[in-house]
mmCIF file of N, CA and C in Angstrom:
data_model
loop_
_atom_site.group_PDB
_atom_site.id
_atom_site.type_symbol
_atom_site.label_atom_id
_atom_site.label_comp_id
_atom_site.label_asym_id
_atom_site.label_seq_id
_atom_site.Cartn_x
_atom_site.Cartn_y
_atom_site.Cartn_z
ATOM 1 N N MET D 264 -8.805 35.936 11.841
ATOM 2 C CA MET D 264 -7.306 35.413 12.187
ATOM 3 C C MET D 264 -6.410 35.780 12.317
ATOM 4 N N PHE D 265 -5.788 35.678 13.476
ATOM 5 C CA PHE D 265 -4.664 36.352 13.766
ATOM 6 C C PHE D 265 -3.591 36.349 12.533
ATOM 7 N N SER D 266 -2.653 37.287 12.748
ATOM 8 C CA SER D 266 -1.509 37.450 11.718
ATOM 9 C C SER D 266 -0.497 37.372 12.049
ATOM 10 N N ILE D 267 0.548 37.121 12.194
ATOM 11 C CA ILE D 267 1.565 36.694 12.391
ATOM 12 C C ILE D 267 2.465 37.975 13.656
ATOM 13 N N ALA D 268 2.241 39.344 13.433
ATOM 14 C CA ALA D 268 3.003 40.479 14.104
ATOM 15 C C ALA D 268 1.808 40.084 15.749
ATOM 16 N N ALA D 269 0.121 40.002 15.323
ATOM 17 C CA ALA D 269 -0.209 40.246 16.714
ATOM 18 C C ALA D 269 0.159 38.812 17.268
ATOM 19 N N ILE D 270 0.494 37.570 17.301
ATOM 20 C CA ILE D 270 0.678 36.151 17.399
ATOM 21 C C ILE D 270 1.614 36.869 18.337
ATOM 22 N N LEU D 271 2.937 37.772 17.715
ATOM 23 C CA LEU D 271 4.415 38.038 18.259
ATOM 24 C C LEU D 271 4.225 39.096 19.470
ATOM 25 N N VAL D 272 3.156 39.557 19.336
ATOM 26 C CA VAL D 272 2.712 40.801 20.414
ATOM 27 C C VAL D 272 2.159 39.974 21.460
ATOM 28 N N ILE D 273 1.429 38.981 21.636
ATOM 29 C CA ILE D 273 0.488 37.992 22.658
ATOM 30 C C ILE D 273 1.483 37.489 23.576
ATOM 31 N N ILE D 274 2.569 37.263 22.491
ATOM 32 C CA ILE D 274 3.843 36.280 23.079
ATOM 33 C C ILE D 274 4.807 37.010 23.618
ATOM 34 N N ALA D 275 4.914 38.221 23.728
ATOM 35 C CA ALA D 275 5.782 38.744 24.205
ATOM 36 C C ALA D 275 5.308 39.656 25.527
ATOM 37 N N ALA D 276 3.510 40.206 25.145
ATOM 38 C CA ALA D 276 3.095 40.312 26.655
ATOM 39 C C ALA D 276 3.132 39.109 27.641
ATOM 40 N N VAL D 277 2.816 37.710 27.363
ATOM 41 C CA VAL D 277 3.136 36.831 28.224
ATOM 42 C C VAL D 277 3.960 36.502 28.756
ATOM 43 N N VAL D 278 5.364 36.330 28.007
ATOM 44 C CA VAL D 278 6.366 35.881 28.123
ATOM 45 C C VAL D 278 7.685 36.775 28.839
ATOM 46 N N GLY D 279 7.460 38.432 28.415
ATOM 47 C CA GLY D 279 8.144 38.890 28.087
ATOM 48 C C GLY D 279 9.459 39.199 27.119
ATOM 49 N N THR D 280 9.708 40.415 27.378
ATOM 50 C CA THR D 280 10.311 40.413 25.724
ATOM 51 C C THR D 280 11.779 40.180 25.643
ATOM 52 N N GLY D 281 12.037 39.928 27.207
ATOM 53 C CA GLY D 281 13.324 39.891 27.219
ATOM 54 C C GLY D 281 13.663 38.118 26.687
ATOM 55 N N THR D 282 12.587 37.329 27.295
ATOM 56 C CA THR D 282 12.687 35.667 26.642
ATOM 57 C C THR D 282 11.973 36.024 25.250
ATOM 58 N N MET D 283 11.764 37.079 24.704
ATOM 59 C CA MET D 283 11.387 36.466 23.265
ATOM 60 C C MET D 283 12.905 37.563 22.459
ATOM 61 N N VAL D 284 13.209 38.242 23.275
ATOM 62 C CA VAL D 284 14.770 38.399 22.114
ATOM 63 C C VAL D 284 15.640 36.781 22.710
ATOM 64 N N ALA D 285 15.949 36.231 23.579
ATOM 65 C CA ALA D 285 16.564 35.045 23.962
ATOM 66 C C ALA D 285 15.925 34.241 22.801
ATOM 67 N N PHE D 286 14.816 34.100 22.735
ATOM 68 C CA PHE D 286 13.834 32.748 21.775
ATOM 69 C C PHE D 286 14.826 33.263 20.230
ATOM 70 N N PHE D 287 14.747 34.341 20.093
ATOM 71 C CA PHE D 287 14.764 34.713 18.551
ATOM 72 C C PHE D 287 16.340 34.323 18.288
ATOM 73 N N ALA D 288 17.243 35.127 19.261
ATOM 74 C CA ALA D 288 18.998 35.003 19.549
ATOM 75 C C ALA D 288 18.896 33.163 19.199
ATOM 76 N N PHE D 289 18.394 32.784 19.883
ATOM 77 C CA PHE D 289 18.763 31.455 19.675
ATOM 78 C C PHE D 289 18.493 30.664 18.510
ATOM 79 N N LEU D 290 17.607 31.353 17.599
ATOM 80 C CA LEU D 290 17.117 30.776 16.652
ATOM 81 C C LEU D 290 17.698 31.199 15.467
ATOM 82 N N LEU D 291 17.930 32.451 15.558
ATOM 83 C CA LEU D 291 18.618 33.130 14.684
ATOM 84 C C LEU D 291 20.275 32.557 14.568
ATOM 85 N N ASN D 292 21.258 31.730 15.742
ATOM 86 C CA ASN D 292 22.167 31.156 15.597
ATOM 87 C C ASN D 292 22.150 30.208 15.243
ATOM 88 N N ARG D 293 20.779 29.502 15.424
ATOM 89 C CA ARG D 293 20.574 27.640 14.664
ATOM 90 C C ARG D 293 20.562 28.080 13.225
ATOM 91 N N ILE D 294 19.950 29.110 12.745
ATOM 92 C CA ILE D 294 19.923 29.084 11.342
ATOM 93 C C ILE D 294 21.226 29.454 10.579
ATOM 94 N N ARG D 295 22.244 30.562 11.525
ATOM 95 C CA ARG D 295 23.489 30.311 10.876
ATOM 96 C C ARG D 295 24.534 29.301 11.266
ATOM 97 N N GLU D 296 23.894 28.380 11.960
ATOM 98 C CA GLU D 296 25.090 26.975 11.930
ATOM 99 C C GLU D 296 24.561 26.306 11.017
ATOM 100 N N VAL D 297 23.192 26.591 10.759
ATOM 101 C CA VAL D 297 22.641 24.837 10.027
ATOM 102 C C VAL D 297 23.075 25.744 7.786
ATOM 103 N N GLU D 298 22.871 27.119 8.021
ATOM 104 C CA GLU D 298 23.577 27.560 6.918
ATOM 105 C C GLU D 298 24.911 27.471 6.558
ATOM 106 N N ARG D 299 25.756 27.642 7.466
ATOM 107 C CA ARG D 299 27.182 27.316 7.618
ATOM 108 C C ARG D 299 27.933 25.828 6.854
ATOM 109 N N GLY D 300 27.110 25.252 7.621
ATOM 110 C CA GLY D 300 26.965 23.429 7.485
ATOM 111 C C GLY D 300 28.001 23.258 8.725
ATOM 112 N N ARG D 301 27.865 23.815 10.213
ATOM 113 C CA ARG D 301 28.023 22.941 10.980
ATOM 114 C C ARG D 301 26.489 22.566 11.639
ATOM 115 N N GLU D 302 25.660 21.280 11.617
ATOM 116 C CA GLU D 302 24.920 21.068 11.971
ATOM 117 C C GLU D 302 25.031 20.234 13.382
ATOM 118 N N PRO D 303 24.297 20.601 14.346
ATOM 119 C CA PRO D 303 24.569 19.852 15.617
ATOM 120 C C PRO D 303 24.983 18.262 15.230
ATOM 121 N N ALA D 304 25.388 17.690 16.253
ATOM 122 C CA ALA D 304 25.611 15.978 16.498
ATOM 123 C C ALA D 304 24.048 15.961 15.861
ATOM 124 N N MET D 305 22.910 16.336 17.145
ATOM 125 C CA MET D 305 21.630 15.881 16.425
ATOM 126 C C MET D 305 20.952 15.502 15.832
ATOM 127 N N LEU D 306 21.116 17.015 15.214
ATOM 128 C CA LEU D 306 20.641 17.050 13.464
ATOM 129 C C LEU D 306 21.181 16.211 12.609
ATOM 130 N N ALA D 307 22.248 15.573 12.690
ATOM 131 C CA ALA D 307 23.028 14.976 11.732
ATOM 132 C C ALA D 307 22.215 13.906 11.773
ATOM 133 N N ASP D 308 22.224 13.492 13.018
ATOM 134 C CA ASP D 308 21.718 11.652 13.160
ATOM 135 C C ASP D 308 20.370 11.841 12.620
ATOM 136 N N GLN D 309 19.647 12.832 13.175
ATOM 137 C CA GLN D 309 18.363 12.728 12.454
ATOM 138 C C GLN D 309 18.261 13.004 10.896
ATOM 139 N N VAL D 310 19.176 13.464 10.197
ATOM 140 C CA VAL D 310 19.382 13.509 8.505
ATOM 141 C C VAL D 310 19.607 12.224 8.139
ATOM 142 N N GLN D 311 20.803 11.549 9.284
ATOM 143 C CA GLN D 311 20.805 10.134 8.931
ATOM 144 C C GLN D 311 19.911 9.304 8.770
ATOM 145 N N ALA D 312 19.238 9.124 9.880
ATOM 146 C CA ALA D 312 17.787 8.284 10.099
ATOM 147 C C ALA D 312 17.014 8.656 8.670
ATOM 148 N N ILE D 313 16.825 9.767 8.518
ATOM 149 C CA ILE D 313 15.815 10.410 7.409
ATOM 150 C C ILE D 313 16.367 9.387 6.664
ATOM 151 N N ARG D 314 17.517 10.017 6.148
ATOM 152 C CA ARG D 314 18.089 8.809 4.836
ATOM 153 C C ARG D 314 17.867 7.350 4.814
ATOM 154 N N GLU D 315 17.997 6.924 5.625
ATOM 155 C CA GLU D 315 17.336 5.156 5.755
ATOM 156 C C GLU D 315 16.063 5.116 5.746
ATOM 157 N N GLN D 316 15.659 5.671 6.288
ATOM 158 C CA GLN D 316 13.905 5.393 6.311
ATOM 159 C C GLN D 316 13.864 5.562 4.952
ATOM 160 N N LEU D 317 14.645 6.835 4.105
ATOM 161 C CA LEU D 317 14.224 6.872 2.499
ATOM 162 C C LEU D 317 14.648 5.812 1.596
ATOM 163 N N LEU D 318 15.421 4.909 2.046
ATOM 164 C CA LEU D 318 16.400 4.147 1.271
ATOM 165 C C LEU D 318 14.812 2.756 1.531
ATOM 166 N N ASP D 319 14.569 2.824 2.909
ATOM 167 C CA ASP D 319 13.308 2.102 3.250
ATOM 168 C C ASP D 319 12.510 1.874 1.936
ATOM 169 N N VAL D 320 11.851 2.856 1.988
ATOM 170 C CA VAL D 320 10.665 2.832 1.495
ATOM 171 C C VAL D 320 10.708 3.033 -0.054
ATOM 172 N N GLN D 321 12.048 3.078 -0.733
ATOM 173 C CA GLN D 321 12.589 3.232 -2.533
ATOM 174 C C GLN D 321 12.602 1.382 -2.498
ATOM 175 N N ASP D 322 12.988 0.631 -1.003
ATOM 176 C CA ASP D 322 12.531 -0.468 -1.553
ATOM 177 C C ASP D 322 11.875 -1.236 -1.631
ATOM 178 N N GLN D 323 10.656 -0.344 -0.636
ATOM 179 C CA GLN D 323 9.555 -0.841 -0.222
ATOM 180 C C GLN D 323 8.320 -0.743 -2.034
ATOM 181 N N ILE D 324 8.756 0.132 -2.836
ATOM 182 C CA ILE D 324 8.265 1.158 -3.464
ATOM 183 C C ILE D 324 8.862 0.052 -5.003
ATOM 184 N N THR D 325 10.462 -0.512 -4.702
ATOM 185 C CA THR D 325 10.741 -1.279 -5.793
ATOM 186 C C THR D 325 9.877 -2.303 -5.586
ATOM 187 N N ALA D 326 9.710 -3.382 -4.802
ATOM 188 C CA ALA D 326 8.943 -4.529 -4.379
ATOM 189 C C ALA D 326 7.621 -4.357 -4.609
ATOM 190 N N LEU D 327 7.214 -3.311 -4.631
ATOM 191 C CA LEU D 327 5.587 -2.974 -5.004
ATOM 192 C C LEU D 327 5.655 -2.837 -6.979
ATOM 193 N N GLN D 328 6.276 -2.671 -7.286
ATOM 194 C CA GLN D 328 6.038 -2.279 -8.705
ATOM 195 C C GLN D 328 6.481 -3.555 -9.255
ATOM 196 N N GLU D 329 7.351 -4.373 -8.631
ATOM 197 C CA GLU D 329 7.753 -5.775 -9.084
ATOM 198 C C GLU D 329 6.097 -6.962 -8.872
ATOM 199 N N ARG D 330 5.845 -6.252 -7.640
ATOM 200 C CA ARG D 330 4.080 -7.221 -7.671
ATOM 201 C C ARG D 330 3.176 -6.502 -8.807
ATOM 202 N N VAL D 331 3.277 -5.247 -9.129
ATOM 203 C CA VAL D 331 2.116 -4.826 -9.763
ATOM 204 C C VAL D 331 2.457 -5.890 -11.275
ATOM 205 N N ASP D 332 3.882 -5.393 -11.635
ATOM 206 C CA ASP D 332 4.041 -5.958 -13.171
ATOM 207 C C ASP D 332 3.923 -7.463 -13.012
ATOM 208 N N PHE D 333 4.460 -8.102 -12.083
ATOM 209 C CA PHE D 333 3.786 -9.825 -12.039
ATOM 210 C C PHE D 333 2.227 -9.470 -12.273
ATOM 211 N N THR D 334 1.626 -9.153 -11.409
ATOM 212 C CA THR D 334 0.202 -9.346 -11.538
ATOM 213 C C THR D 334 -0.354 -8.513 -12.526
ATOM 214 N N ASP D 335 0.072 -7.550 -13.264
ATOM 215 C CA ASP D 335 -0.561 -7.071 -14.537
ATOM 216 C C ASP D 335 0.337 -8.546 -15.716
ATOM 217 N N LYS D 336 1.302 -8.588 -15.488
ATOM 218 C CA LYS D 336 0.825 -10.068 -16.797
ATOM 219 C C LYS D 336 0.859 -11.066 -16.613
ATOM 220 N N LEU D 337 0.183 -11.539 -15.539
ATOM 221 C CA LEU D 337 -1.118 -12.580 -14.773
ATOM 222 C C LEU D 337 -2.214 -12.032 -15.153
ATOM 223 N N LEU D 338 -2.535 -10.919 -15.536
ATOM 224 C CA LEU D 338 -3.767 -10.508 -15.933
ATOM 225 C C LEU D 338 -3.845 -10.762 -17.392
ATOM 226 N N THR D 339 -2.800 -9.826 -17.770
ATOM 227 C CA THR D 339 -2.716 -9.526 -19.524
ATOM 228 C C THR D 339 -2.769 -11.174 -20.226
ATOM 229 N N GLY D 340 -1.257 -12.169 -19.287
ATOM 230 C CA GLY D 340 -1.648 -13.197 -19.982
ATOM 231 C C GLY D 340 -3.072 -14.275 -20.462
ATOM 232 N N GLY D 341 -3.656 -13.760 -18.945
ATOM 233 C CA GLY D 341 -4.709 -14.762 -19.071
ATOM 234 C C GLY D 341 -5.808 -14.360 -19.894
ATOM 235 N N GLU D 342 -6.221 -12.887 -20.055
ATOM 236 C CA GLU D 342 -6.894 -12.269 -21.277
ATOM 237 C C GLU D 342 -6.750 -12.882 -22.408
ATOM 238 N N GLU D 343 -5.307 -12.634 -22.901
ATOM 239 C CA GLU D 343 -4.657 -13.257 -24.478
ATOM 240 C C GLU D 343 -5.366 -14.659 -24.559
ATOM 241 N N HIS D 344 -5.311 -15.139 -23.161
ATOM 242 C CA HIS D 344 -5.833 -17.052 -23.532
ATOM 243 C C HIS D 344 -6.546 -16.934 -23.323
ATOM 244 N N GLY D 345 -7.739 -15.943 -23.016
ATOM 245 C CA GLY D 345 -9.290 -16.450 -22.323
ATOM 246 C C GLY D 345 -9.655 -17.011 -21.560
ATOM 247 N N ASP D 346 -8.449 -17.221 -20.690
ATOM 248 C CA ASP D 346 -9.170 -17.418 -19.094
ATOM 249 C C ASP D 346 -9.847 -16.669 -18.222
ATOM 250 N N ILE D 347 -9.332 -15.470 -18.154
ATOM 251 C CA ILE D 347 -9.890 -14.483 -17.478
ATOM 252 C C ILE D 347 -10.903 -13.481 -18.024
ATOM 253 N N GLU D 348 -12.407 -13.348 -18.079
ATOM 254 C CA GLU D 348 -12.931 -12.335 -18.749
ATOM 255 C C GLU D 348 -12.959 -11.207 -17.658
ATOM 256 N N SER D 349 -12.615 -9.767 -18.919
ATOM 257 C CA SER D 349 -12.823 -9.127 -18.367
ATOM 258 C C SER D 349 -14.343 -8.045 -17.487
ATOM 259 N N PRO D 350 -13.918 -7.117 -16.726
ATOM 260 C CA PRO D 350 -15.460 -6.766 -15.832
ATOM 261 C C PRO D 350 -16.195 -5.948 -17.483
#
């Protein structure tokens, strides 16, 4: 399996060291922007979309939990009255 250094050497040989330096400069600049809290608008939109998806998932989990609780009550109630046989 290749190490990170070997992969970087291969990429540098293929695309050139100038391109690699520009790419790493871009990445370093992006990391600094995010760390400083100056997120580009596109990143902020993506974060907002993920938050909305998370809220939707939380709502779905709540609904599923209610269904499980309801089903559990039905099954427990049925067993207490002898209506449902246990496997």
